[in-house]
CSV table of C-alpha atoms in Angstrom, one decimal:
chain,number,residue,atom,x,y,z
A,598,SER,CA,85.0,104.4,146.3
A,599,ALA,CA,87.8,102.5,144.5
A,600,SER,CA,91.0,101.9,146.6
A,601,PRO,CA,94.0,103.9,145.5
A,602,VAL,CA,96.7,102.2,143.5
A,603,PRO,CA,99.7,101.4,145.7
A,604,SER,CA,102.8,103.3,144.8
A,605,ILE,CA,106.3,102.0,144.6
A,606,SER,CA,108.2,102.3,147.9
A,607,PRO,CA,110.5,105.3,147.9
A,608,TYR,CA,113.1,103.2,149.8
A,609,ILE,CA,113.7,100.9,146.8
A,610,SER,CA,116.4,102.5,144.5
A,611,PRO,CA,116.1,101.9,140.8
A,612,LYS,CA,119.8,101.0,140.7
A,613,THR,CA,119.0,97.8,142.7
A,614,VAL,CA,116.7,96.4,140.1
A,615,THR,CA,118.4,93.6,138.1
A,616,PRO,CA,117.7,93.8,134.4
A,617,VAL,CA,116.3,90.6,132.7
A,618,ALA,CA,118.5,89.2,129.9
A,619,THR,CA,116.8,89.5,126.6
A,620,PRO,CA,117.3,87.2,123.6
A,621,SER,CA,119.4,89.8,121.9
A,622,ALA,CA,121.7,90.1,125.0
A,623,LEU,CA,122.1,86.3,125.1
A,624,LYS,CA,123.0,86.3,121.5
A,625,LEU,CA,125.6,88.9,122.0
A,626,ALA,CA,127.1,86.9,124.9
A,627,THR,CA,127.4,83.9,122.7
A,628,ILE,CA,129.1,85.7,119.9
A,629,SER,CA,131.6,87.3,122.3
A,630,GLU,CA,132.9,83.8,123.0
A,631,GLY,CA,134.5,83.7,119.6
A,632,THR,CA,137.7,85.4,118.4
A,633,GLN,CA,137.8,88.9,117.1
A,634,LEU,CA,140.2,89.0,114.2
A,635,SER,CA,141.9,91.9,112.5
A,636,GLN,CA,142.2,92.2,108.8
A,637,SER,CA,145.8,91.1,108.9
A,638,GLN,CA,144.9,88.0,111.0
A,639,LEU,CA,142.1,87.1,108.6
A,640,LYS,CA,144.4,87.4,105.6
A,641,LEU,CA,147.0,85.3,107.2
A,642,THR,CA,144.4,82.6,108.2
A,643,PHE,CA,143.0,82.6,104.7
A,644,TRP,CA,146.4,81.9,103.1
A,645,LEU,CA,147.2,79.2,105.7
A,646,VAL,CA,144.0,77.4,104.8
A,647,GLN,CA,145.0,77.6,101.1
A,648,LEU,CA,148.5,76.2,101.9
A,649,ALA,CA,147.0,73.4,103.9
A,650,SER,CA,144.6,72.6,101.2
A,651,LEU,CA,147.4,72.5,98.6
A,652,LEU,CA,149.6,70.1,100.7
A,653,PHE,CA,146.6,68.0,101.6
A,654,THR,CA,145.4,67.3,98.1
A,655,MET,CA,149.0,66.8,96.9
A,656,ALA,CA,149.5,64.0,99.5
A,657,ASN,CA,146.0,62.6,99.3
A,658,VAL,CA,145.7,62.3,95.5
A,659,GLY,CA,149.3,61.1,95.2
A,660,LEU,CA,148.7,58.4,97.8
A,661,THR,CA,145.6,57.1,96.1
A,662,ASP,CA,147.6,56.9,92.8
A,663,VAL,CA,150.7,55.2,94.2
A,664,LEU,CA,149.0,52.9,96.7
A,665,PRO,CA,147.5,50.4,94.1
A,666,VAL,CA,150.9,50.0,92.5
A,667,TRP,CA,152.5,49.1,95.9
A,668,LEU,CA,149.6,46.8,96.8
A,669,SER,CA,150.0,44.8,93.5
A,670,SER,CA,153.8,44.5,93.8
A,671,PRO,CA,155.0,41.0,94.8
A,672,THR,CA,155.9,40.6,98.4
A,673,ASP,CA,159.5,39.6,97.5
A,674,SER,CA,160.1,42.6,95.4
A,675,ALA,CA,162.6,45.3,96.3
A,676,GLY,CA,159.9,47.8,97.4
A,677,GLY,CA,157.8,45.3,99.2
A,678,GLY,CA,154.1,45.1,98.5
A,679,LEU,CA,151.3,42.7,99.2
A,680,GLY,CA,150.9,41.0,95.9
A,681,LEU,CA,147.1,41.5,95.9
A,682,SER,CA,145.0,40.7,92.9
A,683,SER,CA,143.3,43.3,90.7
A,684,SER,CA,139.9,42.3,92.1
A,685,THR,CA,141.0,42.7,95.7
A,686,ILE,CA,142.5,46.2,95.0
A,687,GLY,CA,139.4,47.2,93.2
A,688,GLY,CA,137.4,46.2,96.2
A,689,LEU,CA,139.6,48.3,98.4
A,690,GLN,CA,139.3,51.3,96.1
A,691,SER,CA,135.5,51.0,96.1
A,692,SER,CA,135.6,51.4,99.9
A,693,THR,CA,136.8,54.9,99.3
A,694,GLY,CA,133.7,55.8,97.3
A,695,PHE,CA,131.3,54.1,99.7
A,696,GLY,CA,133.1,55.8,102.6
A,697,ASN,CA,132.7,59.2,101.0
A,698,ILE,CA,129.0,58.7,100.5
A,699,ALA,CA,128.4,57.5,104.0
A,700,LEU,CA,130.4,60.3,105.6
A,701,ALA,CA,128.7,63.0,103.5
A,702,LEU,CA,125.2,61.7,104.3
A,703,PHE,CA,125.4,60.8,107.9
A,704,PHE,CA,128.6,61.9,109.7
A,705,THR,CA,130.5,64.9,108.3
A,706,PHE,CA,127.9,67.5,109.2
A,707,ARG,CA,127.6,66.0,112.7
A,708,ILE,CA,131.3,66.1,113.2
A,709,ILE,CA,131.4,69.8,112.1
A,710,ASN,CA,128.5,70.8,114.3
A,711,THR,CA,130.2,69.1,117.3
A,712,LEU,CA,133.8,70.0,116.9
A,713,GLY,CA,133.6,73.1,114.7
A,714,PRO,CA,135.1,73.6,111.2
A,715,VAL,CA,138.6,74.4,112.5
A,716,ARG,CA,139.0,71.2,114.5
A,717,THR,CA,137.4,69.2,111.8
A,718,PHE,CA,139.8,70.7,109.2
A,719,THR,CA,142.8,69.8,111.4
A,720,ILE,CA,141.5,66.3,112.0
A,721,SER,CA,141.3,65.7,108.3
A,722,MET,CA,145.0,66.6,107.9
A,723,TYR,CA,145.9,64.1,110.6
A,724,ALA,CA,143.7,61.4,109.0
A,725,ASN,CA,145.5,62.0,105.7
A,726,ALA,CA,148.8,61.4,107.4
A,727,VAL,CA,147.6,58.3,109.1
A,728,ALA,CA,146.5,56.9,105.7
A,729,ALA,CA,150.1,57.2,104.4
A,730,PHE,CA,151.7,55.8,107.6
A,731,CYS,CA,149.6,52.6,107.2
A,732,VAL,CA,152.0,51.4,104.6
A,733,PRO,CA,155.2,51.5,106.8
A,734,ALA,CA,153.0,50.0,109.6
A,735,ILE,CA,152.4,47.0,107.4
A,736,GLY,CA,156.2,46.5,107.1
A,737,LEU,CA,156.4,46.5,110.9
A,738,LEU,CA,154.0,43.5,111.3
A,739,PRO,CA,155.6,40.2,112.4
A,740,VAL,CA,156.8,37.9,109.7
A,741,ASP,CA,154.4,35.2,110.7
A,742,ALA,CA,151.4,37.7,110.8
A,743,PRO,CA,148.5,36.5,108.6
A,744,GLN,CA,147.9,38.1,105.2
A,745,ALA,CA,144.5,39.4,106.5
A,746,ALA,CA,146.3,41.8,108.9
A,747,SER,CA,148.1,43.5,106.1
A,748,THR,CA,144.9,43.7,104.0
A,749,ILE,CA,143.0,45.2,106.9
A,750,LEU,CA,145.6,47.9,107.3
A,751,ALA,CA,145.5,48.6,103.6
A,752,CYS,CA,141.7,48.9,103.8
A,753,PHE,CA,142.0,51.2,106.8
A,754,SER,CA,144.3,53.4,104.7
A,755,TYR,CA,141.6,53.7,102.0
A,756,VAL,CA,139.0,54.5,104.6
A,757,ALA,CA,141.2,57.2,106.2
A,758,VAL,CA,141.7,58.7,102.7
A,759,ALA,CA,138.0,58.9,102.2
A,760,ALA,CA,137.3,60.4,105.6
A,761,ALA,CA,140.1,62.9,105.3
A,762,ARG,CA,139.0,64.0,101.9
A,763,ASN,CA,135.4,64.4,102.8
A,764,MET,CA,136.0,66.5,105.9
A,765,MET,CA,138.7,68.6,104.3
A,766,PHE,CA,136.7,69.7,101.3
A,767,ALA,CA,133.6,70.5,103.5
A,768,THR,CA,135.5,72.7,105.9
A,769,ALA,CA,138.1,74.3,103.6
A,770,ILE,CA,135.3,76.2,101.8
A,771,MET,CA,133.8,77.3,105.1
A,772,LEU,CA,137.1,78.6,106.5
A,773,SER,CA,138.0,80.2,103.2
A,774,LYS,CA,134.7,82.1,103.1
A,775,GLU,CA,134.9,83.3,106.7
A,776,SER,CA,138.6,84.5,106.4
A,777,ALA,CA,138.5,85.9,102.9
A,778,PRO,CA,139.4,89.6,102.6
A,779,GLY,CA,137.1,89.8,99.6
A,780,GLY,CA,133.8,88.3,98.4
A,781,PRO,CA,133.0,84.6,99.1
A,782,GLY,CA,133.0,83.8,95.4
A,783,VAL,CA,136.6,84.8,95.1
A,784,ALA,CA,137.5,82.8,98.2
A,785,ILE,CA,135.9,79.7,96.9
A,786,GLY,CA,137.6,80.1,93.6
A,787,ILE,CA,141.1,80.5,95.2
A,788,ASN,CA,140.5,77.5,97.4
A,789,GLN,CA,139.4,75.3,94.5
A,790,SER,CA,142.5,76.5,92.5
A,791,ALA,CA,144.7,75.5,95.4
A,792,CYS,CA,143.1,72.1,95.6
A,793,SER,CA,143.3,71.6,91.8
A,794,LEU,CA,147.0,72.5,91.8
A,795,GLY,CA,147.7,70.0,94.6
A,796,ALA,CA,145.7,67.3,92.8
A,797,ALA,CA,147.8,67.9,89.6
A,798,LEU,CA,151.2,68.0,91.5
A,799,GLY,CA,150.4,64.9,93.7
A,800,PRO,CA,150.6,62.1,91.1
A,801,MET,CA,153.6,63.6,89.4
A,802,LEU,CA,155.7,64.2,92.5
A,803,CYS,CA,154.6,61.1,94.3
A,804,GLY,CA,155.2,58.9,91.2
A,805,LEU,CA,158.7,60.4,90.9
A,806,GLY,CA,159.4,60.0,94.6
A,807,TYR,CA,158.2,56.4,94.7
A,808,THR,CA,160.3,55.5,91.7
A,809,GLN,CA,163.4,57.1,93.0
A,810,SER,CA,162.9,55.6,96.5
A,811,LEU,CA,162.9,52.1,94.8
A,812,LEU,CA,165.9,52.9,92.6
A,813,ILE,CA,168.1,54.5,95.1
A,814,LEU,CA,167.1,53.1,98.5
A,815,ARG,CA,165.7,49.8,97.3
A,816,THR,CA,162.6,50.2,99.5
A,817,SER,CA,159.4,52.2,99.5
A,818,THR,CA,159.3,52.8,103.2
A,819,PRO,CA,161.1,56.1,103.2
A,820,PHE,CA,158.8,57.4,100.5
A,821,PHE,CA,155.5,56.6,102.4
A,822,THR,CA,157.0,57.9,105.6
A,823,ALA,CA,157.9,61.2,103.9
A,824,LEU,CA,154.4,61.3,102.4
A,825,GLY,CA,152.9,60.9,105.8
A,826,VAL,CA,155.1,63.8,107.1
A,827,VAL,CA,153.9,66.0,104.2
A,828,GLY,CA,150.3,65.1,105.2
A,829,LEU,CA,151.0,65.8,108.9
A,830,LEU,CA,152.7,69.2,108.3
A,831,PRO,CA,149.5,71.2,107.3
A,832,GLY,CA,147.7,69.7,110.3
A,833,VAL,CA,150.4,71.0,112.7
A,834,ILE,CA,150.4,74.4,110.9
A,835,THR,CA,146.7,74.7,111.2
A,836,GLN,CA,146.5,73.7,114.8
A,837,LEU,CA,149.2,76.1,115.9
A,838,ASN,CA,148.2,79.1,113.8
A,839,THR,CA,144.4,79.1,113.2
A,840,PRO,CA,142.4,81.1,115.7
A,841,ARG,CA,139.7,79.6,117.8
A,842,TRP,CA,136.3,79.3,116.1
A,843,PRO,CA,134.0,81.3,115.7
A,844,TRP,CA,135.5,84.3,114.0
A,845,HIS,CA,134.0,87.7,113.8
């Protein structure tokens, strides 16, 4: 006859059996590492992102409009300058476009996947400030420094502008959608309106500030320093007040 099926030992308690983690349990454990936000926190975060986007575009677009004027100014003028030719300035400006394309195709999504959208958004703010601070840094170079050193710093400023702009626009939409109290379409529309307002105010305010700095202070260094501070401010605000990613 067939042998009887062995029964489970009565000395083994069911409570001692360790459950096996299922994929759904692992997924829940991963999500719990994020930050649980209330509606008030989401609303505050949403408007902080919009404020940062406004200040960013104002400083970024204003810098790209004023910087060619400064680069073409003679070195012996009151506001300084590099006295570069139109062809050289055009080559520097083209680096912004090539930088945007290269970043969008090969680097931006990798940076976001590695650092997360919050950190990438903050880094874009700091990169925008660095681009403005490059001009005062040129003034700190030794008198006998070669012209190439100043040109390299100016080129780095344009590259930083391109990198900052690419990372900011990619992450601002993501953060706006995730923190929006309403639908994602409304969030994207508000963010684009904030960026458009900053892009409209940037050339006007920066052009006025640059002119007044030359007329009153006889130098453009305070203007570019203040522009760097305006670019730095939203980065500090974002870093100190934005919750850790991911949000749920």
